[in-house]
N, CA, C and O atoms as a DFTB+ gen file, in Angstrom:
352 C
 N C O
     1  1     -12.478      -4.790     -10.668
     2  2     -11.101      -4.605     -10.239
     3  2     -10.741      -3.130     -10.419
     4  3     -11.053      -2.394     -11.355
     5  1     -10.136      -2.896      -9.505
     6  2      -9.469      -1.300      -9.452
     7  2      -7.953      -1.247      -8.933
     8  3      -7.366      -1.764      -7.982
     9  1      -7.494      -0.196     -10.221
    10  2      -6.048      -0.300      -9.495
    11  2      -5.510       1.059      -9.707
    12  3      -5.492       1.467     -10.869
    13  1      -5.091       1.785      -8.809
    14  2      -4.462       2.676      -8.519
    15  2      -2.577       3.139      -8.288
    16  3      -1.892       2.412      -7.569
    17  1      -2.031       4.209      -8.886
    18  2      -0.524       3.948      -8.242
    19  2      -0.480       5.164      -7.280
    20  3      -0.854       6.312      -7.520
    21  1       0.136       4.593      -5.973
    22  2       0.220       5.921      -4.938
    23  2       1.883       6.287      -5.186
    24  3       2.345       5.418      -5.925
    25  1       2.957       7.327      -4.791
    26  2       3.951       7.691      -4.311
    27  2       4.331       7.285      -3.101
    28  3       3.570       7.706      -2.230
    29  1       5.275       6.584      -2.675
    30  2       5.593       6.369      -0.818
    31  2       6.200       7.970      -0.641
    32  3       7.233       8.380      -1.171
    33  1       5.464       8.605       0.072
    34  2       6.218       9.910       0.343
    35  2       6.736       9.989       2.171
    36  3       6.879      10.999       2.860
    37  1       6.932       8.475       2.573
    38  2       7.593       8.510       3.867
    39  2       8.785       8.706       4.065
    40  3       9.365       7.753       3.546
    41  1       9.833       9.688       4.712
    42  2      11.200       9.526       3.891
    43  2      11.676       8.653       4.113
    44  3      12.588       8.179       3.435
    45  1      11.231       8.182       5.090
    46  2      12.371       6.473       5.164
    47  2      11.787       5.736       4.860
    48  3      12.066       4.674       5.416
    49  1      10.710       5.666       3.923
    50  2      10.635       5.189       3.035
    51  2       9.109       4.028       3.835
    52  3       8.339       4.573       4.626
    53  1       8.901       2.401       3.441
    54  2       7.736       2.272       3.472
    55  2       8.599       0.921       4.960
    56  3       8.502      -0.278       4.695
    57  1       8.862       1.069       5.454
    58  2       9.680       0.299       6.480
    59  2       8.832      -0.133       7.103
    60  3       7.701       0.326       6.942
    61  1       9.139      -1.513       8.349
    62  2       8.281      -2.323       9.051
    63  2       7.180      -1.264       9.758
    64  3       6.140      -1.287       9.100
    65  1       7.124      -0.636      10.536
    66  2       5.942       0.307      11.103
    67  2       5.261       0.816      10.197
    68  3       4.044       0.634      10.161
    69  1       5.976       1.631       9.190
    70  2       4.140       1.583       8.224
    71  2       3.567       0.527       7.512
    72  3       2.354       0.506       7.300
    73  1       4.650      -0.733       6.954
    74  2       4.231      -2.304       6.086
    75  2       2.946      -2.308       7.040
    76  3       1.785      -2.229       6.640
    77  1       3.432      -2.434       8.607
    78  2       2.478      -3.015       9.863
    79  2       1.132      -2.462       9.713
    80  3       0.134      -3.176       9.808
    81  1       1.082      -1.228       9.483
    82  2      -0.020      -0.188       9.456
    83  2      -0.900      -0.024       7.991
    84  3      -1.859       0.747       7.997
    85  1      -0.601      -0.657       6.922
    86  2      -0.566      -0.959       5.820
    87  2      -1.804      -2.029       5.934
    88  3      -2.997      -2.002       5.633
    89  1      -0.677      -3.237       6.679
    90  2      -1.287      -4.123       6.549
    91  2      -2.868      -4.254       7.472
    92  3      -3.881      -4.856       7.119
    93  1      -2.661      -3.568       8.572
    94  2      -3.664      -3.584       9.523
    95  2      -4.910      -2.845       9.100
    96  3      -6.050      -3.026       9.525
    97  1      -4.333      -1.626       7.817
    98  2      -5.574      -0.785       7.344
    99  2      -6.467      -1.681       6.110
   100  3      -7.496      -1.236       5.600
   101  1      -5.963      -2.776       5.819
   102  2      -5.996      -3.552       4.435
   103  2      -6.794      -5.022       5.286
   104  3      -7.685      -5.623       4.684
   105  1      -6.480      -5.348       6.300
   106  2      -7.121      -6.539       6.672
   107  2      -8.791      -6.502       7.132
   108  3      -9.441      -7.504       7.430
   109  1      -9.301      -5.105       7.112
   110  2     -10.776      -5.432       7.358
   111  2     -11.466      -5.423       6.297
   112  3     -12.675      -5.630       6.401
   113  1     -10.839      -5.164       4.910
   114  2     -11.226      -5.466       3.574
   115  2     -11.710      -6.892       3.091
   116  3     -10.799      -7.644       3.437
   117  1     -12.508      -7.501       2.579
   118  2     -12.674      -8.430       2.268
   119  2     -11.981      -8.932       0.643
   120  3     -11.762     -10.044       0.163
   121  1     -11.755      -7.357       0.053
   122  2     -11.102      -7.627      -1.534
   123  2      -9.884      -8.465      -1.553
   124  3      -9.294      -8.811      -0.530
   125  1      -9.649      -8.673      -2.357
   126  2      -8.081      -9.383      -2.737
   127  2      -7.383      -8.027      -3.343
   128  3      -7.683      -7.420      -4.371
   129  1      -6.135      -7.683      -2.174
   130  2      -5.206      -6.481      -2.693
   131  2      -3.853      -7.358      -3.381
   132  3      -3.482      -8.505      -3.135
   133  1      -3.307      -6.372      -4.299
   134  2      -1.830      -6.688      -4.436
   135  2      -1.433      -5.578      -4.598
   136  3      -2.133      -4.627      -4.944
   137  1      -0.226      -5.556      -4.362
   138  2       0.586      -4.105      -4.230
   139  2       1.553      -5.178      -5.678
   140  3       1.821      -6.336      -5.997
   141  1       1.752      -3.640      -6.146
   142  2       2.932      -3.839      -7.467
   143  2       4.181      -3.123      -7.385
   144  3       3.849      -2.020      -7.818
   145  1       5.501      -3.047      -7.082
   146  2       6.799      -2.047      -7.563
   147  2       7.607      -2.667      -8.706
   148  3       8.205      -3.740      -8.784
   149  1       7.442      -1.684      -9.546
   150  2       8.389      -2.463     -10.669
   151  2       7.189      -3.866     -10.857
   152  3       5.988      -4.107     -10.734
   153  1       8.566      -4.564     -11.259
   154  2       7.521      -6.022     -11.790
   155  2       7.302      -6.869     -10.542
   156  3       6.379      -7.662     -10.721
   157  1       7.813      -6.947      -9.431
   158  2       7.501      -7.569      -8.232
   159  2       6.350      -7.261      -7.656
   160  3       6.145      -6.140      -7.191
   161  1       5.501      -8.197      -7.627
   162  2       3.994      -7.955      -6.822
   163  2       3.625      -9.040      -5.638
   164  3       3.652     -10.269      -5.564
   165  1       3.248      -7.916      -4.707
   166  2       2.612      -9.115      -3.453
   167  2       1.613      -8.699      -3.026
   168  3       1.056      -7.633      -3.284
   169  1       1.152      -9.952      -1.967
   170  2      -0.007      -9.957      -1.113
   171  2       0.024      -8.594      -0.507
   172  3       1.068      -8.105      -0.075
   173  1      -1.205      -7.944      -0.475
   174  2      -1.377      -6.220      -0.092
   175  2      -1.482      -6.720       1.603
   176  3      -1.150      -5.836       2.391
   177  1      -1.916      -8.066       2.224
   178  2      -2.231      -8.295       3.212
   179  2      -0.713      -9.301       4.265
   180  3      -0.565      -9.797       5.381
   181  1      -0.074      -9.151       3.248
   182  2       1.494     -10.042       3.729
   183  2       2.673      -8.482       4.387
   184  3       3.143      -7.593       3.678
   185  1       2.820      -8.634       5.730
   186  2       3.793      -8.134       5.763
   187  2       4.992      -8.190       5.214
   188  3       5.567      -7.156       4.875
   189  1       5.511      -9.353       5.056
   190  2       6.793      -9.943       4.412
   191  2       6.817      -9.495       3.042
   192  3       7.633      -8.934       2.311
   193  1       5.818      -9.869       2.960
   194  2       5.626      -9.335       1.130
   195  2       5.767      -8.406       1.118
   196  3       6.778      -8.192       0.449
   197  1       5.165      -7.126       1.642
   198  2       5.282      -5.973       1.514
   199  2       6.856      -5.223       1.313
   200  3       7.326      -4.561       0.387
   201  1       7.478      -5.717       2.797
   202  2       9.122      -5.583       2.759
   203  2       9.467      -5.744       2.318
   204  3      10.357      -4.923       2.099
   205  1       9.465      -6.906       1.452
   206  2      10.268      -7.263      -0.209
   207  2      10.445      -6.227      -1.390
   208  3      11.305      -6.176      -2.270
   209  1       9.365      -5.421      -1.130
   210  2       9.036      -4.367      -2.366
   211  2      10.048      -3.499      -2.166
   212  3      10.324      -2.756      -3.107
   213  1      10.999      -3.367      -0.634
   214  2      11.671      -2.164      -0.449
   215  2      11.490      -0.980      -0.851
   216  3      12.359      -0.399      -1.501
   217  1      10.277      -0.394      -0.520
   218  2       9.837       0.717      -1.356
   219  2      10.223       2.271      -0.461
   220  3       9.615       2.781       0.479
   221  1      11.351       2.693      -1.118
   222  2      11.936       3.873      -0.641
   223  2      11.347       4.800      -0.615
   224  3      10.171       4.531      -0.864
   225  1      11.588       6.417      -0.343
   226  2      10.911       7.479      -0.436
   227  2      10.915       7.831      -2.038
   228  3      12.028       7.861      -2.563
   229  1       9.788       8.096      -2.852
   230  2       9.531       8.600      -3.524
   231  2       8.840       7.481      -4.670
   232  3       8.369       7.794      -5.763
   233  1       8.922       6.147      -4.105
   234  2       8.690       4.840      -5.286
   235  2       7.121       4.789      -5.380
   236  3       6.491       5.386      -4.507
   237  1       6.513       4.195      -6.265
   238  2       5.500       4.217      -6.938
   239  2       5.054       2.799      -7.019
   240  3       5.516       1.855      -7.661
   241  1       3.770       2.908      -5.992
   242  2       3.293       1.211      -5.843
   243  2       1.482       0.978      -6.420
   244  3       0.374       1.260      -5.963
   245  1       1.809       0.570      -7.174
   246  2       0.538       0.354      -7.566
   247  2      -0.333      -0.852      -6.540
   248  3       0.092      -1.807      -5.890
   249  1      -1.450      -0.412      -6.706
   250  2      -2.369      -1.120      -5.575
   251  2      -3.825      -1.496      -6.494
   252  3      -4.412      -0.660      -7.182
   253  1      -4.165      -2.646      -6.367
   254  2      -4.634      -3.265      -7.313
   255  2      -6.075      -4.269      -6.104
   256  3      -5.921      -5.072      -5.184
   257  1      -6.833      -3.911      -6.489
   258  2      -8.369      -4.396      -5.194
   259  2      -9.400      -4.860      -6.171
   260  3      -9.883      -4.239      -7.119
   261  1      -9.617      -5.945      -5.799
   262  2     -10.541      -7.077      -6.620
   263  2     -11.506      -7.655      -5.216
   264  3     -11.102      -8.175      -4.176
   265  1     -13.118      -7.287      -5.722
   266  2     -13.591      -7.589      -4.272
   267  2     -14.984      -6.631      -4.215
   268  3     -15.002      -5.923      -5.221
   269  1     -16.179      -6.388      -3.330
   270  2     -17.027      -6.444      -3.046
   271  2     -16.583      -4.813      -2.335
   272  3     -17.507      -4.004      -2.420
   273  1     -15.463      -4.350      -1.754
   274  2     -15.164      -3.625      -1.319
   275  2     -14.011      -2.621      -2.047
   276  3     -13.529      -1.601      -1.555
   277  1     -13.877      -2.892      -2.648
   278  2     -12.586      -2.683      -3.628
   279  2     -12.784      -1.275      -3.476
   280  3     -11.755      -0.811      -2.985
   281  1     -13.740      -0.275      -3.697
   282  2     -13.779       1.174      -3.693
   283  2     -13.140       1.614      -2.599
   284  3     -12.186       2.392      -2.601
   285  1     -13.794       0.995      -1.411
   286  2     -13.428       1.043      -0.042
   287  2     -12.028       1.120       0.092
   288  3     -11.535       2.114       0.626
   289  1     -11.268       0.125      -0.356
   290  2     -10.149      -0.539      -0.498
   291  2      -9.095       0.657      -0.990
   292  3      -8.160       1.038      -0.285
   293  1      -9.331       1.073      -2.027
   294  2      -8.430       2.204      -3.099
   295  2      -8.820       3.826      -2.164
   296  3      -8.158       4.822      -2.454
   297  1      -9.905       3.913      -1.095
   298  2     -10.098       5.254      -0.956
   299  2      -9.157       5.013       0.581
   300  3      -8.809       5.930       1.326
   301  1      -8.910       3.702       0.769
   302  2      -8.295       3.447       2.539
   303  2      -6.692       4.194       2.513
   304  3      -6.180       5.002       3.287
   305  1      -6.014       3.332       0.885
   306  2      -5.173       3.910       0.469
   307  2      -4.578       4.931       0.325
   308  3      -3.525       5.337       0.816
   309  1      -5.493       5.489      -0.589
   310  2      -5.651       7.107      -0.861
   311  2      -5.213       8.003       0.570
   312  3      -4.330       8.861       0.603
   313  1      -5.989       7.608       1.619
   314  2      -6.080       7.936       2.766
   315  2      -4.541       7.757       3.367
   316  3      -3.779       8.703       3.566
   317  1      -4.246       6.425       3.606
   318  2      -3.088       5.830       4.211
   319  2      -1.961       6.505       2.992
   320  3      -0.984       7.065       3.488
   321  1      -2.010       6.493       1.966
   322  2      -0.434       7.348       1.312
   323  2      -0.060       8.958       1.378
   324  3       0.923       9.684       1.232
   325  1      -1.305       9.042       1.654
   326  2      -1.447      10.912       1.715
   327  2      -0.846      11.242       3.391
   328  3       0.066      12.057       3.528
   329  1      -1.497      10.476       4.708
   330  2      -1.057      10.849       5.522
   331  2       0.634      10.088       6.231
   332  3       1.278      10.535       7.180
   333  1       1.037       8.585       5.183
   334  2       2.278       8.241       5.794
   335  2       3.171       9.438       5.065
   336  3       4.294       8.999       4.818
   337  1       3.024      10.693       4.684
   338  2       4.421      11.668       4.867
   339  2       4.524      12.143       5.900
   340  3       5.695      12.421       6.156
   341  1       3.840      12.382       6.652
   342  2       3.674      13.024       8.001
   343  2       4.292      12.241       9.309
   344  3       4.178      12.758      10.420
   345  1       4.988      10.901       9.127
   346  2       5.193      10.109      10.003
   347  2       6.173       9.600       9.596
   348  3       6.096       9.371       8.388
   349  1       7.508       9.171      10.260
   350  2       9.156       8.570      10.116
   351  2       9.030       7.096      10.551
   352  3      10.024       6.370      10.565
């Protein structure tokens, strides 16, 4: 298991078009993700879930990959939080 915390540095924060893009970068994973804010945690692969987290500009989501791919998983991330500042 590996778990990592990224920054949402999108300013509007982590809203349906990136959840979507989130989720789409997370579904060819075979690991089991959960995303964490605060004490609320969901399915890394649930849009709905994701939205629940309401995760504004600057919040801190831990991402948590259990799985065969899990490295894979935390570097997709890495990837996907670094470049959603660049995109509204």
């Amino acid at each position: 298991m590996i778990e990592r915390t990224f920054t949402v540095l999108n300013k509007m924060g982590l809203h349906a078009r990136p959840a979507a893009a989130l989720v789409t970068a997370l579904q060819k994973f075979e690991s089991h993700v959960l995303l964490r804010k605060d004490d609320q945690e969901v399915d890394g692969k649930s849009i709905m879930g994701i939205l629940t987290l309401t995760a504004e500009f600057g919040s801190k989501l831990t991402v948590t990959a259990e799985g065969a791919d899990e490295q894979a998983v935390i570097d997709s991330m890495n990837q996907f939080f670094t470049d959603q500042a660049h995109e509204e």
